[in-house]
Amino acid sequence: MKKIAIVVGMNKDKDQNNLKKVVKAFSSDYRILLNTAYKASFENYNNVDFFEEEEQYCFSDAVLVLGGDGSILGAARLACIYDKPILGINLGHVGYLARAEMSDLEEIKAVLSSEFATEERSMLDIHTTDKYGNISSYHALND
């Protein structure tokens, strides 16, 4: 069974209504990986497991991001580390990266159930060294 991580953008879907719709739509066909912050709300759902944020990406086959382009840009930082495809479901106004809408859930399921093509995006991999020799690494995606 494919494992789908569902990530919700900050300050998006505060009442969890959209997340509940997505989990209900996908949990019969996929193992759903949610952040541990949602455990109290979703622990009685079938096929739902809870992980810390980075583990969601590590153990998933794909990532669904509920939010807008900012949410996708944030999710891309971890998705690129684990080489996971991401698909954004737009909960904002205009979605250049988040092209799917909540009304597209059946179509999204159809795409995920087959071999699907991905659109490769260029990302920046930045390494900096401070004056003490400490190295920091960052990943960035531009919309």
mmCIF file of C-alpha atoms in Angstrom:
data_model
loop_
_atom_site.group_PDB
_atom_site.id
_atom_site.type_symbol
_atom_site.label_atom_id
_atom_site.label_comp_id
_atom_site.label_asym_id
_atom_site.label_seq_id
_atom_site.Cartn_x
_atom_site.Cartn_y
_atom_site.Cartn_z
ATOM 1 C CA MET A 1 0.000 0.000 0.000
ATOM 2 C CA LYS A 2 1.395 3.394 -0.965
ATOM 3 C CA LYS A 3 2.136 5.767 1.872
ATOM 4 C CA ILE A 4 1.064 9.383 1.450
ATOM 5 C CA ALA A 5 2.280 12.086 3.812
ATOM 6 C CA ILE A 6 -0.197 14.913 4.202
ATOM 7 C CA VAL A 7 1.305 18.220 5.271
ATOM 8 C CA VAL A 8 -0.804 21.262 6.142
ATOM 9 C CA GLY A 9 0.596 24.762 5.761
ATOM 10 C CA MET A 10 0.811 26.989 8.795
ATOM 11 C CA ASN A 11 -2.382 28.936 9.473
ATOM 12 C CA LYS A 12 -4.190 26.940 6.796
ATOM 13 C CA ASP A 13 -7.193 24.776 7.560
ATOM 14 C CA LYS A 14 -7.347 25.707 11.263
ATOM 15 C CA ASP A 15 -10.623 23.805 11.737
ATOM 16 C CA GLN A 16 -9.105 20.741 9.972
ATOM 17 C CA ASN A 17 -12.165 20.375 7.722
ATOM 18 C CA ASN A 18 -10.100 20.093 4.547
ATOM 19 C CA LEU A 19 -7.631 17.713 6.171
ATOM 20 C CA LYS A 20 -10.510 15.512 7.323
ATOM 21 C CA LYS A 21 -11.917 15.428 3.773
ATOM 22 C CA VAL A 22 -8.552 14.453 2.319
ATOM 23 C CA VAL A 23 -7.883 11.776 4.942
ATOM 24 C CA LYS A 24 -11.352 10.284 4.419
ATOM 25 C CA ALA A 25 -10.925 10.334 0.645
ATOM 26 C CA PHE A 26 -7.484 8.679 0.671
ATOM 27 C CA SER A 27 -7.332 6.425 3.732
ATOM 28 C CA SER A 28 -9.188 3.522 2.126
ATOM 29 C CA ASP A 29 -6.556 3.247 -0.634
ATOM 30 C CA TYR A 30 -3.402 4.627 1.003
ATOM 31 C CA ARG A 31 -1.571 4.579 4.294
ATOM 32 C CA ILE A 32 -1.751 8.188 5.538
ATOM 33 C CA LEU A 33 1.192 9.703 7.390
ATOM 34 C CA LEU A 34 0.221 12.695 9.522
ATOM 35 C CA ASN A 35 2.174 14.881 11.889
ATOM 36 C CA THR A 36 1.942 13.844 15.530
ATOM 37 C CA ALA A 37 0.189 17.168 16.229
ATOM 38 C CA TYR A 38 -2.964 15.672 14.650
ATOM 39 C CA LYS A 39 -3.017 12.481 16.703
ATOM 40 C CA ALA A 40 -5.886 13.513 19.002
ATOM 41 C CA SER A 41 -8.111 14.383 16.031
ATOM 42 C CA PHE A 42 -7.295 11.394 13.815
ATOM 43 C CA GLU A 43 -6.293 8.482 16.061
ATOM 44 C CA ASN A 44 -9.580 6.653 15.378
ATOM 45 C CA TYR A 45 -9.189 6.806 11.585
ATOM 46 C CA ASN A 46 -8.129 3.652 9.717
ATOM 47 C CA ASN A 47 -4.784 3.515 7.902
ATOM 48 C CA VAL A 48 -3.421 6.649 9.594
ATOM 49 C CA ASP A 49 -0.008 6.747 11.259
ATOM 50 C CA PHE A 50 1.640 9.640 13.074
ATOM 51 C CA PHE A 51 5.211 10.854 12.708
ATOM 52 C CA GLU A 52 7.374 13.826 13.446
ATOM 53 C CA GLU A 53 7.644 16.142 10.456
ATOM 54 C CA GLU A 54 10.864 14.836 8.937
ATOM 55 C CA GLU A 55 9.813 11.198 9.400
ATOM 56 C CA GLN A 56 6.670 11.851 7.351
ATOM 57 C CA TYR A 57 8.842 12.636 4.360
ATOM 58 C CA CYS A 58 11.290 9.819 5.015
ATOM 59 C CA PHE A 59 8.665 7.055 5.148
ATOM 60 C CA SER A 60 6.234 8.315 2.490
ATOM 61 C CA ASP A 61 6.024 7.558 -1.216
ATOM 62 C CA ALA A 62 4.630 11.020 -2.005
ATOM 63 C CA VAL A 63 3.627 14.195 -0.166
ATOM 64 C CA LEU A 64 0.322 16.058 -0.436
ATOM 65 C CA VAL A 65 0.573 19.653 0.745
ATOM 66 C CA LEU A 66 -2.593 21.457 1.807
ATOM 67 C CA GLY A 67 -2.053 25.184 1.572
ATOM 68 C CA GLY A 68 -0.697 27.625 -0.933
ATOM 69 C CA ASP A 69 2.538 28.227 -2.737
ATOM 70 C CA GLY A 70 4.289 29.206 0.504
ATOM 71 C CA SER A 71 3.328 25.867 2.019
ATOM 72 C CA ILE A 72 4.731 24.040 -0.999
ATOM 73 C CA LEU A 73 7.961 26.026 -0.885
ATOM 74 C CA GLY A 74 8.356 25.026 2.759
ATOM 75 C CA ALA A 75 7.556 21.371 2.099
ATOM 76 C CA ALA A 76 10.003 21.254 -0.795
ATOM 77 C CA ARG A 77 12.924 21.745 1.606
ATOM 78 C CA LEU A 78 12.327 18.340 3.206
ATOM 79 C CA ALA A 79 10.891 16.584 0.153
ATOM 80 C CA CYS A 80 14.099 17.208 -1.788
ATOM 81 C CA ILE A 81 16.232 15.606 0.932
ATOM 82 C CA TYR A 82 14.247 12.357 0.644
ATOM 83 C CA ASP A 83 13.577 12.645 -3.111
ATOM 84 C CA LYS A 84 9.774 12.607 -2.678
ATOM 85 C CA PRO A 85 7.338 14.058 -5.187
ATOM 86 C CA ILE A 86 4.976 16.696 -3.825
ATOM 87 C CA LEU A 87 1.547 17.746 -4.993
ATOM 88 C CA GLY A 88 -0.079 20.898 -3.690
ATOM 89 C CA ILE A 89 -3.777 21.290 -3.007
ATOM 90 C CA ASN A 90 -4.510 25.000 -3.042
ATOM 91 C CA LEU A 91 -6.284 26.377 0.013
ATOM 92 C CA GLY A 92 -5.351 29.962 -0.807
ATOM 93 C CA HIS A 93 -6.342 32.407 -3.499
ATOM 94 C CA VAL A 94 -3.907 31.940 -6.375
ATOM 95 C CA GLY A 95 -1.788 28.830 -6.651
ATOM 96 C CA TYR A 96 1.050 28.826 -9.133
ATOM 97 C CA LEU A 97 2.639 25.756 -7.576
ATOM 98 C CA ALA A 98 -0.476 24.430 -5.814
ATOM 99 C CA ARG A 99 -2.454 23.648 -8.930
ATOM 100 C CA ALA A 100 -4.983 21.162 -7.554
ATOM 101 C CA GLU A 101 -8.102 22.215 -5.653
ATOM 102 C CA MET A 102 -10.144 20.441 -2.992
ATOM 103 C CA SER A 103 -12.703 19.648 -5.694
ATOM 104 C CA ASP A 104 -10.033 17.564 -7.494
ATOM 105 C CA LEU A 105 -9.622 14.804 -4.874
ATOM 106 C CA GLU A 106 -10.870 11.981 -7.123
ATOM 107 C CA GLU A 107 -8.543 13.088 -9.920
ATOM 108 C CA ILE A 108 -5.637 13.269 -7.476
ATOM 109 C CA LYS A 109 -6.369 9.716 -6.324
ATOM 110 C CA ALA A 110 -6.361 8.560 -9.943
ATOM 111 C CA VAL A 111 -2.997 10.206 -10.566
ATOM 112 C CA LEU A 112 -1.444 8.717 -7.427
ATOM 113 C CA SER A 113 -2.771 5.242 -8.201
ATOM 114 C CA SER A 114 -0.876 5.079 -11.480
ATOM 115 C CA GLU A 115 2.614 5.788 -12.643
ATOM 116 C CA PHE A 116 2.657 9.537 -12.878
ATOM 117 C CA ALA A 117 4.990 12.036 -14.459
ATOM 118 C CA THR A 118 6.681 14.606 -12.281
ATOM 119 C CA GLU A 119 7.713 18.109 -13.165
ATOM 120 C CA GLU A 120 11.310 18.634 -12.168
ATOM 121 C CA ARG A 121 12.085 21.958 -10.498
ATOM 122 C CA SER A 122 15.470 23.537 -9.983
ATOM 123 C CA MET A 123 16.446 23.992 -6.377
ATOM 124 C CA LEU A 124 19.286 25.846 -4.788
ATOM 125 C CA ASP A 125 21.545 23.923 -2.448
ATOM 126 C CA ILE A 126 23.349 26.540 -0.375
ATOM 127 C CA HIS A 127 26.257 25.964 1.991
ATOM 128 C CA THR A 128 27.674 28.731 4.156
ATOM 129 C CA THR A 129 30.579 28.863 6.572
ATOM 130 C CA ASP A 130 30.590 31.317 9.458
ATOM 131 C CA LYS A 131 33.659 32.952 10.917
ATOM 132 C CA TYR A 132 34.104 30.003 13.324
ATOM 133 C CA GLY A 133 34.147 27.423 10.538
ATOM 134 C CA ASN A 134 30.620 26.109 11.207
ATOM 135 C CA ILE A 135 28.938 24.963 8.011
ATOM 136 C CA SER A 136 25.203 25.417 7.439
ATOM 137 C CA SER A 137 23.218 23.955 4.543
ATOM 138 C CA TYR A 138 19.953 25.216 3.073
ATOM 139 C CA HIS A 139 17.647 24.129 0.263
ATOM 140 C CA ALA A 140 15.461 26.615 -1.589
ATOM 141 C CA LEU A 141 12.836 26.380 -4.319
ATOM 142 C CA ASN A 142 11.661 29.477 -6.151
ATOM 143 C CA ASP A 143 8.177 29.630 -7.576
#
